[in-house]
Amino acid sequence: MVHTGRGRLRIYLGAAPGVGKTYAMLAEAHRRVGRGADLVVGFVEHHDRPRTAELLEGLESVPRRTMTHRGAEFTEMDLDAVLARRPAVALVDELAHTNVPGSRNAKRWQDVEELLAAGIDVISTVNIQHLESLGDVVETITGVRQRETVPDEVVRRADQIELVDMSPQALRRRLAHGNVYAPEKIDAALANYFRPGNLTALRELALLWTADRVDEYLQRYRVEQGIKGTWQARERIVVGLTGGPEGATLIRRAARIAARTSGGELMAVHIARSDGSAGSSPRSLIEQRALLESLGGSFHTVLGDDPAVGLLDFARGVNATQIVIGTSRRKFWQYLYGPGVGYTVTRDSGDIDVHMVTHEHAARGLGRVPVRRVTDLGRTRTVAGWLIGVLGPVLLALVLTHFRGVGLPTDMLLFLSLTVGAALVGGLFPAIASALVGSTVLNYYFAPPIHTFTISEPQNILAVAIFTAVGIAVATVVDVAARRSHQAARSQAEAQALSVLAGTMLRGAPSGEGLLAALLDQVRETFHVESAVLLERRHEFDPWHPLAVSGPHPPEHPEDGQVAVPAGTTLSLVLAGRMLPAADRRLLGAFAAQAAVLAERERLATEAAAARREAEGNRIRTALLAAVSHDLRTPLAGIKAAVTSLRAVDVEWDEEDEAELLAGIETGADRLDHLINNLLDMSRLQTGTVTPLIRPTDLDEVVPYALGGVPAAAVRVDVPESLPMIHADAGLLERSLANLIENAVKYTPDGVPVLIKADALLRPGEPPRVELRIVDRGPGVPEEARERIFAPFQRHGDAPRGAGVGLGLAVARGFAEAMEGTVTAEDTPGGGLTMVVSLPAVDLPDVGDSDGQPNGPDRRHTDRDLNDPDWNDPDRKAEPA
């Protein structure tokens, strides 16, 4: 039966073709059919592999849809038929496949989204090289840029991802035994795409990507189940940074630890202490962050009162296995203020390993003595202050009773010192208690008559009163001073956090792209919240919609979060996960203001881009009207005049005149046809609708067709038949060459032929290419104008109005670039201009497109070939799927 909600997606992920993704998918299909599941085959390609083809037997298949494109028939999955059949499960192979132009969706993964939305479970396959985020990495490994990709988010959202793994040696054996390709293709495949290094690197990519997804699930599970302990499923090293000079040493040491474990993750965290972080420098933190990121790590800033607690909380939150901190920079006497971060972290780390790294700044001092904390001292300091304030005077009295000769003034000074100590340790109220208890003990034990609460001498009454007043005053002054110092230190921490944030924003993309998401990540880490979202609405009664999100389960309305801060009249920064103290709202307000600035910057950038596109469109329309005002009207006027003359009843034309008039009509029609074709081609290029059908092509078969519009004596062709085939769309290449040749003939003096010469270009370490040179002996083009002549509606120099609208070269370059080729202009030695057309050559023998078939002149046109309009694109010559 079909689910009433959204369907579930299961993906078999592989590192390379032939590892058994489709086989595993079909085996799972038979298991489900055996359990009584309603399952159909939407689209499965077996690539002529017998064992895979056998598994298709016994499974219900929805007939494919036949489509016609450029005179050829192709087959695709019939999405409407699958939706009408409404099975419980559908098999859809090759998730990254590009559909034939004219299909309802451009990509097969979009078809899968429709099936899932209809409540149909889908089982699919994809190779690691087709993930969009890994395009650059795969290109570095294989030297080939992938054209068929699927967004990572589509695969991440899958309910199940199963890795189909095989060692490179086993896969090469399968290939050598003929289980992947036909025998005549095996040697080419083993020598190209299936090299051991390529397969090992792609396998590592697949394993690491899958491990990341497993780690995401593990983190989500730990949060949902409230698990606080560390599960050492993966090495994750956290470096504690204070902003001091030892930071670079710690980062490099941690990077070496991470490098010893494959898949290890390096992170660094700075705890911006609200009581002031001794020795911290925003500039040092920015430099250390740059170093960390260059070593592949990530930097995090967290606001916390206790650096040790903040570091441990962060480490446990990210499921860290190791912590790296530096040995203390304190001098021996500074340990009077506490045991230090290193001792506390080591003592309380539990099952997290702690590395204490020595450095040259150890024991050289913090640069300043830590400020005593009075506000938010914590339970230990508060209890200690009350013990000093209440029990301290009693214990001091017991000691002084054995030294009766000290005298009352000295006793008072000692009790006053105890009161000051209670103020320093516990704050105002323990100090007041110490003053009151101390004055009482002084009166009872040391002011004559002793052991009574009466005082016989008036000066002693005054002394006890002054002691009590001074004790309370000293406690108040110490408390106020410490409070002011605490506030200043918190302001310093906030300024430091904002400084690091500003450095992050300045080092971001110039366009602002992605900065909002980075800002929200910083907010979430700084304030220890589960998620942060920037919401926007245009008017008061409009619904809210998210501009940027960080973290899971973001609030959809300001009322749904624990904290909401307005960021302008239409924006609201909303946090979920915990309430924030009032002291943190000011810093959060600064983040909200920064978010509003970034949102406005992105909006302005979007509007500016739209304005540029509109201005470019207006420029092209204006240039088009100006250009065609003569070039379109002139041939029309000539045709009309010739037709009118031929139809005139009062004039009798002889055969020669009539032939001349008909020739004029034909010439004018040809000019109109050429102009309109160029205009249509330029329109296709401007709108990005050019879809080349790339396949192996012989250059010597295309060039003769491109010469159809020029006299035979105007050109001389030197295109050897021994040239390798090229990856190209024959139709687009013919149009491109025709425009270039026509332009060269137009500017070459009469009687001087244009030379068309082709050569193979083979350079070590680079893919082979074929260069076609169109050499004329015309006036040439200055170097500074060579790029300008390829712009639409540009005519160089004093070219006459009838010379065309200036689209030929623009169309020629646009078509060449659509085929992964280039068109450049060079000087002709001795005078003139040479147009150089460079196109990728077929490296025979080689491995082909995403269906796993090698490219070559004898390549068979299977259904899978025709289904993909880019089936033999040069970027996919080593990209089987």
PDB file of C-alpha atoms in Angstrom, residues 38 414 611 619:
ATOM      1  CA  ASP A  38       3.911  -3.708  -4.239  1.00  0.00           C
ATOM      2  CA  LEU A 414      43.498  41.669  62.662  1.00  0.00           C
ATOM      3  CA  ALA A 611      19.354  45.703 -12.451  1.00  0.00           C
ATOM      4  CA  ARG A 619      21.524  47.546 -24.018  1.00  0.00           C
TER       5      ARG A 619
END
